[in-house]
Amino acid sequence: MDCARVRKLMPLALRPGDVRDATREAVLLHAGVCPACRVELEAYRRSAEALDSVREVPEPPGGWDALWAGIAERLSAAPTAVSRPRQAPRAAGWSRRLLRTAATLLLAFTAGFAAYHLVLRPDRPASRVPAGGLKSPDGVYAGPVTPVASATLPPACRERVGLVELLPQPGMGWQVRQVQPGSPAFLSGLRPDDVLKAVDDDILPLSPEAVKAIVQRKLDQPEIRVRVLRGGSEKEVVIKLHAGSPAGAPAGLIPEKSTGRESEKSPDPAPGTKP
């Protein structure tokens, strides 16, 4: 027996003879294991006890019709002129008892309703709030953010290319955090906030280690083709690498190689002689 059925049978289960004994036992058994139904059953029980405690109102002399006829006669005989209002007669005992009973029932119902909705009612499922997205360079959100660590590129990449760190942009690529001025990446046109989508034909995954491995493999090439998202559109940027060209020096300027011969030094002149 479910809760909805039990709630319908609760008022009848508290009155002997209204339902079968098996039904009453099923209601009481369910209320013993269900906290919400148990509270509601107790509220019904208190209400029934309050009603049973109210004595039957005796019929006034002459019957109810005679009572209302007398009231109507008094109202019709009242003067039409405005007179000083008289203090209302004290309510009869049966009226006070009726008011007390009504107040008791209202209080019991309110307490049971509040206990059910505030304490024992099953919690509703929490609202699903989408996580905020990271903004792309054109100000468009890129969807829910997946907590992924940034990729700090190895020293060889910083020296050969000029890229230091990439920040993940789920659903878009990897955002450039820093470009060293004068490096091949800088001279090719890469700037901070550009989003790298692919290196050559390799789509950049979300794994920082995989991104580092892809970039590391490209360092021996003469150039790297990078697909960049900037301002809502994609473009291809070619980073020309030069052997021995450190980041911070203009691309194409290669330091002179050492000849391996040390410069010969003239012996120090003897004291008192000209060199």
mmCIF file with all atom_site columns, C-alpha atoms in Angstrom, residues 115-246:
data_model
loop_
_atom_site.group_PDB
_atom_site.id
_atom_site.type_symbol
_atom_site.label_atom_id
_atom_site.label_alt_id
_atom_site.label_comp_id
_atom_site.label_asym_id
_atom_site.label_entity_id
_atom_site.label_seq_id
_atom_site.pdbx_PDB_ins_code
_atom_site.Cartn_x
_atom_site.Cartn_y
_atom_site.Cartn_z
_atom_site.occupancy
_atom_site.B_iso_or_equiv
_atom_site.pdbx_formal_charge
_atom_site.auth_seq_id
_atom_site.auth_comp_id
_atom_site.auth_asym_id
_atom_site.auth_atom_id
_atom_site.pdbx_PDB_model_num
ATOM 1   C CA . ALA A 1 115 ? 6.160  19.096 9.834   1.00 0.00 ? 115 ALA A CA 1
ATOM 2   C CA . TYR A 1 116 ? 5.571  17.172 6.636   1.00 0.00 ? 116 TYR A CA 1
ATOM 3   C CA . HIS A 1 117 ? 6.746  19.860 4.229   1.00 0.00 ? 117 HIS A CA 1
ATOM 4   C CA . LEU A 1 118 ? 9.670  21.160 6.253   1.00 0.00 ? 118 LEU A CA 1
ATOM 5   C CA . VAL A 1 119 ? 11.066 17.997 7.843   1.00 0.00 ? 119 VAL A CA 1
ATOM 6   C CA . LEU A 1 120 ? 9.794  14.740 6.419   1.00 0.00 ? 120 LEU A CA 1
ATOM 7   C CA . ARG A 1 121 ? 8.997  15.549 2.827   1.00 0.00 ? 121 ARG A CA 1
ATOM 8   C CA . PRO A 1 122 ? 11.532 13.929 0.463   1.00 0.00 ? 122 PRO A CA 1
ATOM 9   C CA . ASP A 1 123 ? 13.986 16.437 -0.921  1.00 0.00 ? 123 ASP A CA 1
ATOM 10  C CA . ARG A 1 124 ? 13.444 17.549 -4.452  1.00 0.00 ? 124 ARG A CA 1
ATOM 11  C CA . PRO A 1 125 ? 16.280 16.997 -6.915  1.00 0.00 ? 125 PRO A CA 1
ATOM 12  C CA . ALA A 1 126 ? 18.719 19.854 -6.925  1.00 0.00 ? 126 ALA A CA 1
ATOM 13  C CA . SER A 1 127 ? 18.562 22.241 -9.850  1.00 0.00 ? 127 SER A CA 1
ATOM 14  C CA . ARG A 1 128 ? 21.191 21.606 -12.459 1.00 0.00 ? 128 ARG A CA 1
ATOM 15  C CA . VAL A 1 129 ? 23.163 24.762 -12.980 1.00 0.00 ? 129 VAL A CA 1
ATOM 16  C CA . PRO A 1 130 ? 25.555 24.625 -15.934 1.00 0.00 ? 130 PRO A CA 1
ATOM 17  C CA . ALA A 1 131 ? 29.122 25.460 -15.080 1.00 0.00 ? 131 ALA A CA 1
ATOM 18  C CA . GLY A 1 132 ? 30.403 28.728 -16.451 1.00 0.00 ? 132 GLY A CA 1
ATOM 19  C CA . GLY A 1 133 ? 32.463 28.548 -19.621 1.00 0.00 ? 133 GLY A CA 1
ATOM 20  C CA . LEU A 1 134 ? 35.744 30.145 -20.492 1.00 0.00 ? 134 LEU A CA 1
ATOM 21  C CA . LYS A 1 135 ? 35.473 32.999 -22.937 1.00 0.00 ? 135 LYS A CA 1
ATOM 22  C CA . SER A 1 136 ? 36.953 32.726 -26.368 1.00 0.00 ? 136 SER A CA 1
ATOM 23  C CA . PRO A 1 137 ? 38.785 35.754 -27.801 1.00 0.00 ? 137 PRO A CA 1
ATOM 24  C CA . ASP A 1 138 ? 35.585 36.951 -29.480 1.00 0.00 ? 138 ASP A CA 1
ATOM 25  C CA . GLY A 1 139 ? 33.709 36.927 -26.162 1.00 0.00 ? 139 GLY A CA 1
ATOM 26  C CA . VAL A 1 140 ? 31.660 33.783 -26.822 1.00 0.00 ? 140 VAL A CA 1
ATOM 27  C CA . TYR A 1 141 ? 31.470 31.223 -24.049 1.00 0.00 ? 141 TYR A CA 1
ATOM 28  C CA . ALA A 1 142 ? 32.860 27.873 -24.990 1.00 0.00 ? 142 ALA A CA 1
ATOM 29  C CA . GLY A 1 143 ? 30.577 25.715 -22.872 1.00 0.00 ? 143 GLY A CA 1
ATOM 30  C CA . PRO A 1 144 ? 31.074 24.030 -19.492 1.00 0.00 ? 144 PRO A CA 1
ATOM 31  C CA . VAL A 1 145 ? 34.543 24.157 -18.067 1.00 0.00 ? 145 VAL A CA 1
ATOM 32  C CA . THR A 1 146 ? 36.291 20.866 -17.425 1.00 0.00 ? 146 THR A CA 1
ATOM 33  C CA . PRO A 1 147 ? 38.956 21.223 -14.755 1.00 0.00 ? 147 PRO A CA 1
ATOM 34  C CA . VAL A 1 148 ? 42.121 20.548 -16.786 1.00 0.00 ? 148 VAL A CA 1
ATOM 35  C CA . ALA A 1 149 ? 45.599 21.611 -15.733 1.00 0.00 ? 149 ALA A CA 1
ATOM 36  C CA . SER A 1 150 ? 47.532 24.108 -17.833 1.00 0.00 ? 150 SER A CA 1
ATOM 37  C CA . ALA A 1 151 ? 50.387 22.874 -20.012 1.00 0.00 ? 151 ALA A CA 1
ATOM 38  C CA . THR A 1 152 ? 53.765 24.368 -19.135 1.00 0.00 ? 152 THR A CA 1
ATOM 39  C CA . LEU A 1 153 ? 55.879 23.679 -22.205 1.00 0.00 ? 153 LEU A CA 1
ATOM 40  C CA . PRO A 1 154 ? 59.389 22.215 -21.844 1.00 0.00 ? 154 PRO A CA 1
ATOM 41  C CA . PRO A 1 155 ? 62.458 24.497 -21.906 1.00 0.00 ? 155 PRO A CA 1
ATOM 42  C CA . ALA A 1 156 ? 63.360 23.373 -25.428 1.00 0.00 ? 156 ALA A CA 1
ATOM 43  C CA . CYS A 1 157 ? 60.029 24.684 -26.707 1.00 0.00 ? 157 CYS A CA 1
ATOM 44  C CA . ARG A 1 158 ? 60.522 27.992 -24.953 1.00 0.00 ? 158 ARG A CA 1
ATOM 45  C CA . GLU A 1 159 ? 63.994 28.352 -26.463 1.00 0.00 ? 159 GLU A CA 1
ATOM 46  C CA . ARG A 1 160 ? 63.159 27.200 -30.002 1.00 0.00 ? 160 ARG A CA 1
ATOM 47  C CA . VAL A 1 161 ? 59.587 28.469 -30.404 1.00 0.00 ? 161 VAL A CA 1
ATOM 48  C CA . GLY A 1 162 ? 59.007 31.079 -27.706 1.00 0.00 ? 162 GLY A CA 1
ATOM 49  C CA . LEU A 1 163 ? 55.822 29.601 -26.188 1.00 0.00 ? 163 LEU A CA 1
ATOM 50  C CA . VAL A 1 164 ? 55.831 29.250 -22.407 1.00 0.00 ? 164 VAL A CA 1
ATOM 51  C CA . GLU A 1 165 ? 52.407 28.094 -21.187 1.00 0.00 ? 165 GLU A CA 1
ATOM 52  C CA . LEU A 1 166 ? 49.063 27.078 -22.671 1.00 0.00 ? 166 LEU A CA 1
ATOM 53  C CA . LEU A 1 167 ? 45.699 27.237 -20.918 1.00 0.00 ? 167 LEU A CA 1
ATOM 54  C CA . PRO A 1 168 ? 42.977 24.695 -21.832 1.00 0.00 ? 168 PRO A CA 1
ATOM 55  C CA . GLN A 1 169 ? 39.829 25.972 -23.527 1.00 0.00 ? 169 GLN A CA 1
ATOM 56  C CA . PRO A 1 170 ? 37.528 22.880 -23.587 1.00 0.00 ? 170 PRO A CA 1
ATOM 57  C CA . GLY A 1 171 ? 35.755 22.543 -26.892 1.00 0.00 ? 171 GLY A CA 1
ATOM 58  C CA . MET A 1 172 ? 38.084 25.033 -28.583 1.00 0.00 ? 172 MET A CA 1
ATOM 59  C CA . GLY A 1 173 ? 41.770 24.281 -28.010 1.00 0.00 ? 173 GLY A CA 1
ATOM 60  C CA . TRP A 1 174 ? 44.622 25.719 -25.954 1.00 0.00 ? 174 TRP A CA 1
ATOM 61  C CA . GLN A 1 175 ? 44.931 29.427 -25.214 1.00 0.00 ? 175 GLN A CA 1
ATOM 62  C CA . VAL A 1 176 ? 48.368 31.032 -25.483 1.00 0.00 ? 176 VAL A CA 1
ATOM 63  C CA . ARG A 1 177 ? 49.287 32.597 -22.150 1.00 0.00 ? 177 ARG A CA 1
ATOM 64  C CA . GLN A 1 178 ? 52.677 34.089 -23.002 1.00 0.00 ? 178 GLN A CA 1
ATOM 65  C CA . VAL A 1 179 ? 54.803 34.636 -26.115 1.00 0.00 ? 179 VAL A CA 1
ATOM 66  C CA . GLN A 1 180 ? 58.408 35.736 -25.714 1.00 0.00 ? 180 GLN A CA 1
ATOM 67  C CA . PRO A 1 181 ? 59.072 38.911 -27.735 1.00 0.00 ? 181 PRO A CA 1
ATOM 68  C CA . GLY A 1 182 ? 61.395 38.381 -30.686 1.00 0.00 ? 182 GLY A CA 1
ATOM 69  C CA . SER A 1 183 ? 60.889 34.611 -30.695 1.00 0.00 ? 183 SER A CA 1
ATOM 70  C CA . PRO A 1 184 ? 59.842 32.660 -33.820 1.00 0.00 ? 184 PRO A CA 1
ATOM 71  C CA . ALA A 1 185 ? 56.297 32.398 -32.456 1.00 0.00 ? 185 ALA A CA 1
ATOM 72  C CA . PHE A 1 186 ? 56.191 36.160 -31.884 1.00 0.00 ? 186 PHE A CA 1
ATOM 73  C CA . LEU A 1 187 ? 57.560 36.966 -35.352 1.00 0.00 ? 187 LEU A CA 1
ATOM 74  C CA . SER A 1 188 ? 55.029 34.624 -36.959 1.00 0.00 ? 188 SER A CA 1
ATOM 75  C CA . GLY A 1 189 ? 52.182 36.656 -35.475 1.00 0.00 ? 189 GLY A CA 1
ATOM 76  C CA . LEU A 1 190 ? 51.151 34.574 -32.464 1.00 0.00 ? 190 LEU A CA 1
ATOM 77  C CA . ARG A 1 191 ? 49.937 36.670 -29.570 1.00 0.00 ? 191 ARG A CA 1
ATOM 78  C CA . PRO A 1 192 ? 48.571 35.993 -26.068 1.00 0.00 ? 192 PRO A CA 1
ATOM 79  C CA . ASP A 1 193 ? 44.883 34.962 -26.037 1.00 0.00 ? 193 ASP A CA 1
ATOM 80  C CA . ASP A 1 194 ? 45.214 33.192 -29.401 1.00 0.00 ? 194 ASP A CA 1
ATOM 81  C CA . VAL A 1 195 ? 43.688 29.705 -29.222 1.00 0.00 ? 195 VAL A CA 1
ATOM 82  C CA . LEU A 1 196 ? 45.714 26.884 -30.775 1.00 0.00 ? 196 LEU A CA 1
ATOM 83  C CA . LYS A 1 197 ? 43.512 24.190 -32.295 1.00 0.00 ? 197 LYS A CA 1
ATOM 84  C CA . ALA A 1 198 ? 46.042 22.018 -34.142 1.00 0.00 ? 198 ALA A CA 1
ATOM 85  C CA . VAL A 1 199 ? 49.764 21.729 -34.783 1.00 0.00 ? 199 VAL A CA 1
ATOM 86  C CA . ASP A 1 200 ? 50.405 20.620 -38.365 1.00 0.00 ? 200 ASP A CA 1
ATOM 87  C CA . ASP A 1 201 ? 47.736 17.918 -38.742 1.00 0.00 ? 201 ASP A CA 1
ATOM 88  C CA . ASP A 1 202 ? 47.569 16.948 -35.068 1.00 0.00 ? 202 ASP A CA 1
ATOM 89  C CA . ILE A 1 203 ? 44.464 18.137 -33.212 1.00 0.00 ? 203 ILE A CA 1
ATOM 90  C CA . LEU A 1 204 ? 45.508 19.202 -29.725 1.00 0.00 ? 204 LEU A CA 1
ATOM 91  C CA . PRO A 1 205 ? 43.828 17.001 -27.079 1.00 0.00 ? 205 PRO A CA 1
ATOM 92  C CA . LEU A 1 206 ? 42.849 18.084 -23.568 1.00 0.00 ? 206 LEU A CA 1
ATOM 93  C CA . SER A 1 207 ? 45.687 16.162 -21.940 1.00 0.00 ? 207 SER A CA 1
ATOM 94  C CA . PRO A 1 208 ? 48.591 18.473 -20.997 1.00 0.00 ? 208 PRO A CA 1
ATOM 95  C CA . GLU A 1 209 ? 51.091 15.634 -21.347 1.00 0.00 ? 209 GLU A CA 1
ATOM 96  C CA . ALA A 1 210 ? 49.822 14.796 -24.835 1.00 0.00 ? 210 ALA A CA 1
ATOM 97  C CA . VAL A 1 211 ? 50.117 18.452 -25.882 1.00 0.00 ? 211 VAL A CA 1
ATOM 98  C CA . LYS A 1 212 ? 53.698 18.615 -24.611 1.00 0.00 ? 212 LYS A CA 1
ATOM 99  C CA . ALA A 1 213 ? 54.566 15.436 -26.524 1.00 0.00 ? 213 ALA A CA 1
ATOM 100 C CA . ILE A 1 214 ? 53.088 16.778 -29.770 1.00 0.00 ? 214 ILE A CA 1
ATOM 101 C CA . VAL A 1 215 ? 54.975 20.070 -29.509 1.00 0.00 ? 215 VAL A CA 1
ATOM 102 C CA . GLN A 1 216 ? 58.209 18.288 -28.547 1.00 0.00 ? 216 GLN A CA 1
ATOM 103 C CA . ARG A 1 217 ? 58.054 16.164 -31.721 1.00 0.00 ? 217 ARG A CA 1
ATOM 104 C CA . LYS A 1 218 ? 57.795 19.265 -33.910 1.00 0.00 ? 218 LYS A CA 1
ATOM 105 C CA . LEU A 1 219 ? 60.931 20.997 -32.634 1.00 0.00 ? 219 LEU A CA 1
ATOM 106 C CA . ASP A 1 220 ? 63.233 19.273 -35.166 1.00 0.00 ? 220 ASP A CA 1
ATOM 107 C CA . GLN A 1 221 ? 61.247 20.551 -38.153 1.00 0.00 ? 221 GLN A CA 1
ATOM 108 C CA . PRO A 1 222 ? 62.227 23.701 -40.055 1.00 0.00 ? 222 PRO A CA 1
ATOM 109 C CA . GLU A 1 223 ? 58.737 25.114 -39.575 1.00 0.00 ? 223 GLU A CA 1
ATOM 110 C CA . ILE A 1 224 ? 55.532 24.409 -37.668 1.00 0.00 ? 224 ILE A CA 1
ATOM 111 C CA . ARG A 1 225 ? 52.070 25.088 -39.091 1.00 0.00 ? 225 ARG A CA 1
ATOM 112 C CA . VAL A 1 226 ? 49.620 26.081 -36.362 1.00 0.00 ? 226 VAL A CA 1
ATOM 113 C CA . ARG A 1 227 ? 45.849 26.451 -36.770 1.00 0.00 ? 227 ARG A CA 1
ATOM 114 C CA . VAL A 1 228 ? 44.773 29.426 -34.654 1.00 0.00 ? 228 VAL A CA 1
ATOM 115 C CA . LEU A 1 229 ? 41.351 30.674 -33.546 1.00 0.00 ? 229 LEU A CA 1
ATOM 116 C CA . ARG A 1 230 ? 41.329 34.454 -33.279 1.00 0.00 ? 230 ARG A CA 1
ATOM 117 C CA . GLY A 1 231 ? 38.380 36.823 -33.271 1.00 0.00 ? 231 GLY A CA 1
ATOM 118 C CA . GLY A 1 232 ? 35.917 34.029 -34.032 1.00 0.00 ? 232 GLY A CA 1
ATOM 119 C CA . SER A 1 233 ? 37.696 32.855 -37.194 1.00 0.00 ? 233 SER A CA 1
ATOM 120 C CA . GLU A 1 234 ? 40.432 30.346 -37.907 1.00 0.00 ? 234 GLU A CA 1
ATOM 121 C CA . LYS A 1 235 ? 43.700 31.076 -39.634 1.00 0.00 ? 235 LYS A CA 1
ATOM 122 C CA . GLU A 1 236 ? 46.953 29.241 -40.246 1.00 0.00 ? 236 GLU A CA 1
ATOM 123 C CA . VAL A 1 237 ? 50.182 30.577 -38.813 1.00 0.00 ? 237 VAL A CA 1
ATOM 124 C CA . VAL A 1 238 ? 53.573 29.262 -39.936 1.00 0.00 ? 238 VAL A CA 1
ATOM 125 C CA . ILE A 1 239 ? 56.299 29.384 -37.291 1.00 0.00 ? 239 ILE A CA 1
ATOM 126 C CA . LYS A 1 240 ? 59.712 29.175 -38.953 1.00 0.00 ? 240 LYS A CA 1
ATOM 127 C CA . LEU A 1 241 ? 62.286 27.550 -36.736 1.00 0.00 ? 241 LEU A CA 1
ATOM 128 C CA . HIS A 1 242 ? 66.016 28.121 -37.162 1.00 0.00 ? 242 HIS A CA 1
ATOM 129 C CA . ALA A 1 243 ? 68.616 25.871 -35.652 1.00 0.00 ? 243 ALA A CA 1
ATOM 130 C CA . GLY A 1 244 ? 70.348 27.552 -32.789 1.00 0.00 ? 244 GLY A CA 1
ATOM 131 C CA . SER A 1 245 ? 68.022 30.557 -32.828 1.00 0.00 ? 245 SER A CA 1
ATOM 132 C CA . PRO A 1 246 ? 67.186 31.268 -29.196 1.00 0.00 ? 246 PRO A CA 1
#
